[in-house]
Short mmCIF file of C-alpha atoms in Angstrom, two decimals:
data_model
loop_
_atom_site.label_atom_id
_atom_site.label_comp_id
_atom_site.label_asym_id
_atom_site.label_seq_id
_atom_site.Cartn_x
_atom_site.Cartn_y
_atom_site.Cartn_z
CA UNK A 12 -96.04 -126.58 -68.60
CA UNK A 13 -97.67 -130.20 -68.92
CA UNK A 14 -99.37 -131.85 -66.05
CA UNK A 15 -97.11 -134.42 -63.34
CA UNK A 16 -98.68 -138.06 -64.13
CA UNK A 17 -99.29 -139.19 -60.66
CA UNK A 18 -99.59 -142.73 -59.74
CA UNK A 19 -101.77 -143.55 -56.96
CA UNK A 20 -102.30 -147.00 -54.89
CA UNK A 21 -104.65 -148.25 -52.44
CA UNK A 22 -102.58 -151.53 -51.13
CA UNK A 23 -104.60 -154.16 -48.49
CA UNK A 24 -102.97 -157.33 -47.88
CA UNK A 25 -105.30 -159.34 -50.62
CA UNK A 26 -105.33 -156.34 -53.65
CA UNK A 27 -103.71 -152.77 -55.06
CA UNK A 28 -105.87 -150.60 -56.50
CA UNK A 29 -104.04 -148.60 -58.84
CA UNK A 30 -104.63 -144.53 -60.20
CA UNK A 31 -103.09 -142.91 -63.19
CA UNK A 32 -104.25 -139.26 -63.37
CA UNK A 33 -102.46 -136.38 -65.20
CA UNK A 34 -105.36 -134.08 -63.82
CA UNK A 35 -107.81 -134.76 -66.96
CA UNK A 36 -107.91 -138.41 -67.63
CA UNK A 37 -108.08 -141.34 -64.56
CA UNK A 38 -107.04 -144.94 -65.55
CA UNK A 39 -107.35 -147.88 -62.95
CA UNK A 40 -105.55 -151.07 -62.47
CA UNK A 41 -105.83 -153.49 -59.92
CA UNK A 42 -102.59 -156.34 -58.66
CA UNK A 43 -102.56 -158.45 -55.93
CA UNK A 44 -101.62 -156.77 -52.21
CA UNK A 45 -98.29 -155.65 -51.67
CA UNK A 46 -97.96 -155.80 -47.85
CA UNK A 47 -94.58 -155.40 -46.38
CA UNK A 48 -95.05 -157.83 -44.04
CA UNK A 49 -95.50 -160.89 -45.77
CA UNK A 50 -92.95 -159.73 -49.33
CA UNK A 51 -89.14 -158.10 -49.75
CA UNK A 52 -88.45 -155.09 -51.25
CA UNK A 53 -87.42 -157.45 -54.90
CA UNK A 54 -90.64 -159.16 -54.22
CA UNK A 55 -92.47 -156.59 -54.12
CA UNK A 56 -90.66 -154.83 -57.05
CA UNK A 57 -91.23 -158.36 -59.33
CA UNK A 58 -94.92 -158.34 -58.29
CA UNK A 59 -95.28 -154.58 -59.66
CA UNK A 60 -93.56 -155.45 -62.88
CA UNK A 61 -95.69 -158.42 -63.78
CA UNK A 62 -98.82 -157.26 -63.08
CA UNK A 63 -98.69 -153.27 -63.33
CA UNK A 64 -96.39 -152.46 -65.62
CA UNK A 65 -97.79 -154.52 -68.52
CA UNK A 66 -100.94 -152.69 -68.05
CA UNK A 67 -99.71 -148.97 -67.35
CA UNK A 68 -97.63 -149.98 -71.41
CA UNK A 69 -95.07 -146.82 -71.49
CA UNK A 70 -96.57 -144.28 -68.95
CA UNK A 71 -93.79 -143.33 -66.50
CA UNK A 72 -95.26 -141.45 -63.46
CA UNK A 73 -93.20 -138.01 -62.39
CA UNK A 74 -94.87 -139.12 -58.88
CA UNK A 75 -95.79 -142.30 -56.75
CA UNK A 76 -98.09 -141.87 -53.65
CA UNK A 77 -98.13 -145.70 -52.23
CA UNK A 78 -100.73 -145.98 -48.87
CA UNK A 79 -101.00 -149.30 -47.78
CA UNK A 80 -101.63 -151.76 -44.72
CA UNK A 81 -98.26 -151.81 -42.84
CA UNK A 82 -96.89 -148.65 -43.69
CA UNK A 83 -97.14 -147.68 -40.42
CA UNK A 84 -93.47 -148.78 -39.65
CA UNK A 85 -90.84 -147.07 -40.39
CA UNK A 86 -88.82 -150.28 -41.54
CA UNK A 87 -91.70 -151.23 -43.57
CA UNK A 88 -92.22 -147.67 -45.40
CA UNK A 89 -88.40 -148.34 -45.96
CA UNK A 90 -88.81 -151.21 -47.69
CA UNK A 91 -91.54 -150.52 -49.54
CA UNK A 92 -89.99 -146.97 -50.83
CA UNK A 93 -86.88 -149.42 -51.73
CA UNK A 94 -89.33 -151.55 -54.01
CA UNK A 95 -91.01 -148.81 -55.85
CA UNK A 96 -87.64 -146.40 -56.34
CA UNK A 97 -86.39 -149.40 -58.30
CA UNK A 98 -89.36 -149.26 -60.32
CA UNK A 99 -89.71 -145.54 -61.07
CA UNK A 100 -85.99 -144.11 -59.77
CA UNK A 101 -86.82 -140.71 -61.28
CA UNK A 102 -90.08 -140.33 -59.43
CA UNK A 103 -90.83 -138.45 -56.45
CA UNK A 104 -92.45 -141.32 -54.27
CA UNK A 105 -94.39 -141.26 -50.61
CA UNK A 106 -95.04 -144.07 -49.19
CA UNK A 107 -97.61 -143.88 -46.17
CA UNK A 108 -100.50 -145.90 -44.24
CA UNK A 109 -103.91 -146.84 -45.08
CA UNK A 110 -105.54 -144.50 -42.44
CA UNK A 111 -103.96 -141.52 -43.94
CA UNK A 112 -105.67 -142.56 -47.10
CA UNK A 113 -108.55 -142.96 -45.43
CA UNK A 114 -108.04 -139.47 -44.21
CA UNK A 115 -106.73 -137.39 -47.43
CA UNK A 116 -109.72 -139.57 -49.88
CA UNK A 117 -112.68 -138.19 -47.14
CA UNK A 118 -111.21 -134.92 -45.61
CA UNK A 119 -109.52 -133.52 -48.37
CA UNK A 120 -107.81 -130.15 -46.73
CA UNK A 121 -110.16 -129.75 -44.19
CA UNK A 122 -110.62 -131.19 -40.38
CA UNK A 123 -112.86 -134.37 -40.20
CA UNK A 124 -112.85 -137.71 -38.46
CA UNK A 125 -111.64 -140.32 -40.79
CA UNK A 126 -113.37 -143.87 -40.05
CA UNK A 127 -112.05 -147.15 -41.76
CA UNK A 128 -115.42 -150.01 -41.91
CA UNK A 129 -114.43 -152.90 -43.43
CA UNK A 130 -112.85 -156.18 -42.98
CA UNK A 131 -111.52 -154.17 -39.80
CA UNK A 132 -112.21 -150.62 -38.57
CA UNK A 133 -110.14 -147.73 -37.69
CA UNK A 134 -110.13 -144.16 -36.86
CA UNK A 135 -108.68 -140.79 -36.30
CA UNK A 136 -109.00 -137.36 -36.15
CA UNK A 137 -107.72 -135.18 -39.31
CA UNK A 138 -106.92 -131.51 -38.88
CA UNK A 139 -106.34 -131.04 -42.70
CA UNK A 140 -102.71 -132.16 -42.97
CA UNK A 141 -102.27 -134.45 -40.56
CA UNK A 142 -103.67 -137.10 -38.74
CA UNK A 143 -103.10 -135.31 -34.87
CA UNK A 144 -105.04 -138.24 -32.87
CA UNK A 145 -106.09 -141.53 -33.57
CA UNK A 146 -108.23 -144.10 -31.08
CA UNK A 147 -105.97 -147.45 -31.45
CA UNK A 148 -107.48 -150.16 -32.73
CA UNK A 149 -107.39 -153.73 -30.88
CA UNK A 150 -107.56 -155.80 -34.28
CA UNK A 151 -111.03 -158.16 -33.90
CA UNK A 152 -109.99 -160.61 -31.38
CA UNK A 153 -110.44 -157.69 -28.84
CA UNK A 154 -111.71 -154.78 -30.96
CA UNK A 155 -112.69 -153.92 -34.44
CA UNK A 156 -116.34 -152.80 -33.24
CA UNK A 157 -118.56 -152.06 -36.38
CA UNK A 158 -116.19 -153.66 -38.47
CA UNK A 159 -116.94 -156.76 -41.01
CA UNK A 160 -115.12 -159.46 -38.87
CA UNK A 161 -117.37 -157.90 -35.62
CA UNK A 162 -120.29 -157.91 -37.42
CA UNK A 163 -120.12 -161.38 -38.62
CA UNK A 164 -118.73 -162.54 -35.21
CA UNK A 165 -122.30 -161.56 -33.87
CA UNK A 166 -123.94 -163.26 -37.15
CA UNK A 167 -122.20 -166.47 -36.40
CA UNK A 168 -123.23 -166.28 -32.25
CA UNK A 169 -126.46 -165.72 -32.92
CA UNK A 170 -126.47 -168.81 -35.33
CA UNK A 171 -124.77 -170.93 -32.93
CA UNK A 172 -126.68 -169.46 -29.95
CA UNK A 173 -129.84 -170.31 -31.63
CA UNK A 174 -130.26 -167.40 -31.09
CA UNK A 175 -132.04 -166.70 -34.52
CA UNK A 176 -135.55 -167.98 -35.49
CA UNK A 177 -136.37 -170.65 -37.46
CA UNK A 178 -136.49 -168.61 -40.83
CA UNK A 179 -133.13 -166.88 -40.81
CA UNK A 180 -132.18 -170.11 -39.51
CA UNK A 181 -133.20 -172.09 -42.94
CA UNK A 182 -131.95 -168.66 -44.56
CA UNK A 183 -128.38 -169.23 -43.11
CA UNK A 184 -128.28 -173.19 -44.06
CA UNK A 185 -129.22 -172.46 -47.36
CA UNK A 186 -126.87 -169.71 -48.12
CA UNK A 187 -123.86 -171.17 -46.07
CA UNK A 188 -124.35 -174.88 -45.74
CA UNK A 189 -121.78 -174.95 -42.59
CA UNK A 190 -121.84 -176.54 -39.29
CA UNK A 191 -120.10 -175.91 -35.84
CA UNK A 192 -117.50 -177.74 -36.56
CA UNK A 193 -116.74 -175.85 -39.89
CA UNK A 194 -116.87 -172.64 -37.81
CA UNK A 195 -114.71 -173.44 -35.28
CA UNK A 196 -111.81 -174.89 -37.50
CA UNK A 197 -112.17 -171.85 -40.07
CA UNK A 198 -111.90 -169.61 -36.73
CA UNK A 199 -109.44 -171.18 -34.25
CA UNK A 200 -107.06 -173.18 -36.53
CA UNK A 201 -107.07 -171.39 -39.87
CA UNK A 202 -105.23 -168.47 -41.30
CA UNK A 203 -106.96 -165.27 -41.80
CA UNK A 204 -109.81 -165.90 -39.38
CA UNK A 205 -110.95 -162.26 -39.75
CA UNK A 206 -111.78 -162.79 -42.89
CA UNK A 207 -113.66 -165.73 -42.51
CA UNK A 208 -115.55 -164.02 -39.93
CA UNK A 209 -116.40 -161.04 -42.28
CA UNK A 210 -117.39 -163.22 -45.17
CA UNK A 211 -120.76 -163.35 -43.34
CA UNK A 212 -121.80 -159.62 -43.00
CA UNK A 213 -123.46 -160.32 -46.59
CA UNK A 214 -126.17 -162.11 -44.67
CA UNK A 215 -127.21 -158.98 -42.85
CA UNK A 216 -127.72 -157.11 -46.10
CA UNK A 217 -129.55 -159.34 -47.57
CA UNK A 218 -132.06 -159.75 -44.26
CA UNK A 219 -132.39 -156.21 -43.77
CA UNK A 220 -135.84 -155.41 -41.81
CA UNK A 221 -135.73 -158.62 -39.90
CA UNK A 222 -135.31 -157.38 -36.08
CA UNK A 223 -132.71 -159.52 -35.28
CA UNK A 224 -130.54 -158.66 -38.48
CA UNK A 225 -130.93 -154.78 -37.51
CA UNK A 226 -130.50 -155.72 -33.97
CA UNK A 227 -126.91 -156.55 -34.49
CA UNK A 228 -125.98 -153.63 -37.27
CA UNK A 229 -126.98 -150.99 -34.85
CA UNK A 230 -125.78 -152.52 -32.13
CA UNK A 231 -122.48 -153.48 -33.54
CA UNK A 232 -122.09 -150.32 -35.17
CA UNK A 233 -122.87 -148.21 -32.16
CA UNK A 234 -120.43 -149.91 -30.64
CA UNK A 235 -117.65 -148.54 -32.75
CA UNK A 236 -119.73 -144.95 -31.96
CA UNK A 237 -119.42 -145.64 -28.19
CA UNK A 238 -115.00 -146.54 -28.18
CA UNK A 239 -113.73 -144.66 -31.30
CA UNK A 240 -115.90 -141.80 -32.06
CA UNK A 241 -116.93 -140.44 -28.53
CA UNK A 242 -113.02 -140.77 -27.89
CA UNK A 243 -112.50 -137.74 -30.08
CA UNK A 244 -114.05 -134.21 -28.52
CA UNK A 245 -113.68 -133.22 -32.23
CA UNK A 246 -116.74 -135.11 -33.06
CA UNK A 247 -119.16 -132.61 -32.07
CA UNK A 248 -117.54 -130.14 -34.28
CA UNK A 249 -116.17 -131.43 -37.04
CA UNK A 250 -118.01 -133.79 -39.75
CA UNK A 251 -117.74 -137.47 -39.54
CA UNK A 252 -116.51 -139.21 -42.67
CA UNK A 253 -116.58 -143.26 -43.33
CA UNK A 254 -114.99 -145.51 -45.81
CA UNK A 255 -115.16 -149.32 -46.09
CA UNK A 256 -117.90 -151.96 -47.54
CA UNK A 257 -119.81 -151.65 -44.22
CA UNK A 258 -119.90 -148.34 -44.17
CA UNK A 259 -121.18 -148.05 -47.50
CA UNK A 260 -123.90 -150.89 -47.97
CA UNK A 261 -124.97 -149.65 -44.17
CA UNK A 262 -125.40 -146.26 -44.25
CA UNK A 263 -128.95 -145.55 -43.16
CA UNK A 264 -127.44 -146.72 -39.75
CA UNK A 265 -125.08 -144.69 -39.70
CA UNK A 266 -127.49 -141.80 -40.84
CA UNK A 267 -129.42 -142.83 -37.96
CA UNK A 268 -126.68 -142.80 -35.50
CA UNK A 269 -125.37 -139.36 -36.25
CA UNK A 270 -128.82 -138.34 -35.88
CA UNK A 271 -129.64 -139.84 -32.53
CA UNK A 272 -126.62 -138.50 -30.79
CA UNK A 273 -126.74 -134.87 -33.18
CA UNK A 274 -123.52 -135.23 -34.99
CA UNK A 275 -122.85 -134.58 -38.70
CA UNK A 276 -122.61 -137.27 -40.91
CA UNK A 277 -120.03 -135.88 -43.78
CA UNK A 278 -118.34 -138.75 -47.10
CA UNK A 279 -119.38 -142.30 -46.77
CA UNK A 280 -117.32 -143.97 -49.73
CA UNK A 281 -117.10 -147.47 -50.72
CA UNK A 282 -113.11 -147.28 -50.95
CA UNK A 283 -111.13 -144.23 -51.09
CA UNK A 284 -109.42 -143.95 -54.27
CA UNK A 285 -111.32 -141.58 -55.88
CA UNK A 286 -110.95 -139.02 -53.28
CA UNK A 287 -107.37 -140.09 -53.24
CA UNK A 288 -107.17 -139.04 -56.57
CA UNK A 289 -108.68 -135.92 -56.36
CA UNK A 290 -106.48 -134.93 -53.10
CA UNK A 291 -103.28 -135.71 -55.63
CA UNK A 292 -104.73 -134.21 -58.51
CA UNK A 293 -105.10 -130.86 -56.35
CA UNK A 294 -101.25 -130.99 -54.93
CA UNK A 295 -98.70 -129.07 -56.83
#
């Protein structure tokens, strides 16, 4: 009996990263984001066959796993099951949230905490089929501790503070070439200020080993220790697992965190879809 072709995406609001496996071979695409909350169901469905479809040529997937931002809601999983049935009506198709991505890619079958670091951060605790608790996040106006936009929130105080010393002072200028004004406008009257804000987490990792640059990565990331982690009595027992650009470029911290406060440090992966893969690869 041949193998199912499974299709599996990784959807933020900016990109899709696409999987083809039929359990030997993996082939990768990437499209724009496909969020539910800013496209229709046809939009979406347009989107998918002028930028996937041309690539995949005359593969048609027995199965569609879809995990993206805004697939929380039901109406949204609606509409985005609506979008890919049209595509592929003879697939079997689930269409679920990021954080259960997050969870299947680093768990696999087995209990863990799943932590989103990126842009933003998120958690929950995984008991090998289903997400059973997870810490809400406050989005990074009021939350996202440890996350990109946090991180370069505190980047951008201690700039404006003056709080930094002359040298990563010059080191800022030169890299960034912005003012306060710039700041402020990108921040308070410009879309997508969370992104803005994360754009300058680069800066830490390339100052590593300056006190004030480590300053703010543990403190920032302890801070996502302190409200998400410590939430979950399960984190004493059960490994800790992390996915996300911060995550992954700052991972001695997190080594040191999990050390400091004796809890096991489990997958740190850049993004999730090759444990995604795997975990579909390994269904029936």
């Amino acid at each position: 009996m041949p193998s199912k072709v499974k299709l599996v995406a990784d959807s933020g609001s900016t990109k899709t990263e696409w999987c083809l496996t039929d359990g030997k071979q993996r082939q990768h695409w990437l499209t724009q984001g496909l969020s539910p909350y800013f496209l229709t169901s046809i939009q979406i469905e347009e989107l998918i066959r002028a930028e996937l479809l041309p690539q995949m040529g005359d593969v048609v997937p027995d199965q569609v796993a879809f995990y993206g931002t805004g697939c929380l809601a039901e109406k949204n999983v609606k509409l985005m099951h609506k979008a890919l049935h049209a595509v592929w009506p003879h697939a079997k198709i689930e269409v679920t949230h990021d954080l259960m991505g997050a969870a299947r890619a680093l768990c696999g079958h087995e209990p863990g905490i799943a932590s989103i670091l990126g842009t933003g951060s998120n958690s929950c605790y995984y008991n090998g089929k289903e997400i059973e608790k997870n810490n809400p996040g406050l989005g990074y106006v009021l939350g996202d501790e440890g996350s990109g936009a946090y991180l370069g929130k505190k980047v951008l105080q201690y700039y404006l503070y003056e709080t930094f010393d002359g040298e990563l002072r010059y080191r800022f200028d030169q890299k960034f070439g912005v003012n306060k004004e710039d700041i402020l406008e990108n921040v308070y009257r410009k879309p997508l200020p969370n992104r803005f804000l994360a754009s300058f987490t680069p800066f830490l990792a390339e100052n590593r080993g300056h006190f004030m640059i480590e300053n703010i990565l543990e403190d920032g990331l302890n801070e996502f220790f302190f409200n998400h982690i410590y939430k979950y009595r399960e984190s004493w027992t059960v490994p800790l697992h992390f996915t996300g650009s911060v995550a992954f470029h700052f991972r001695d911290v997190l080594e040191a965190l999990c050390s400091l406060y004796e809890l096991q440090l489990g997958r740190v992966l850049r993004n999730p879809m090759d444990g995604l893969a795997l975990y579909h690869e390994e269904q029936d």
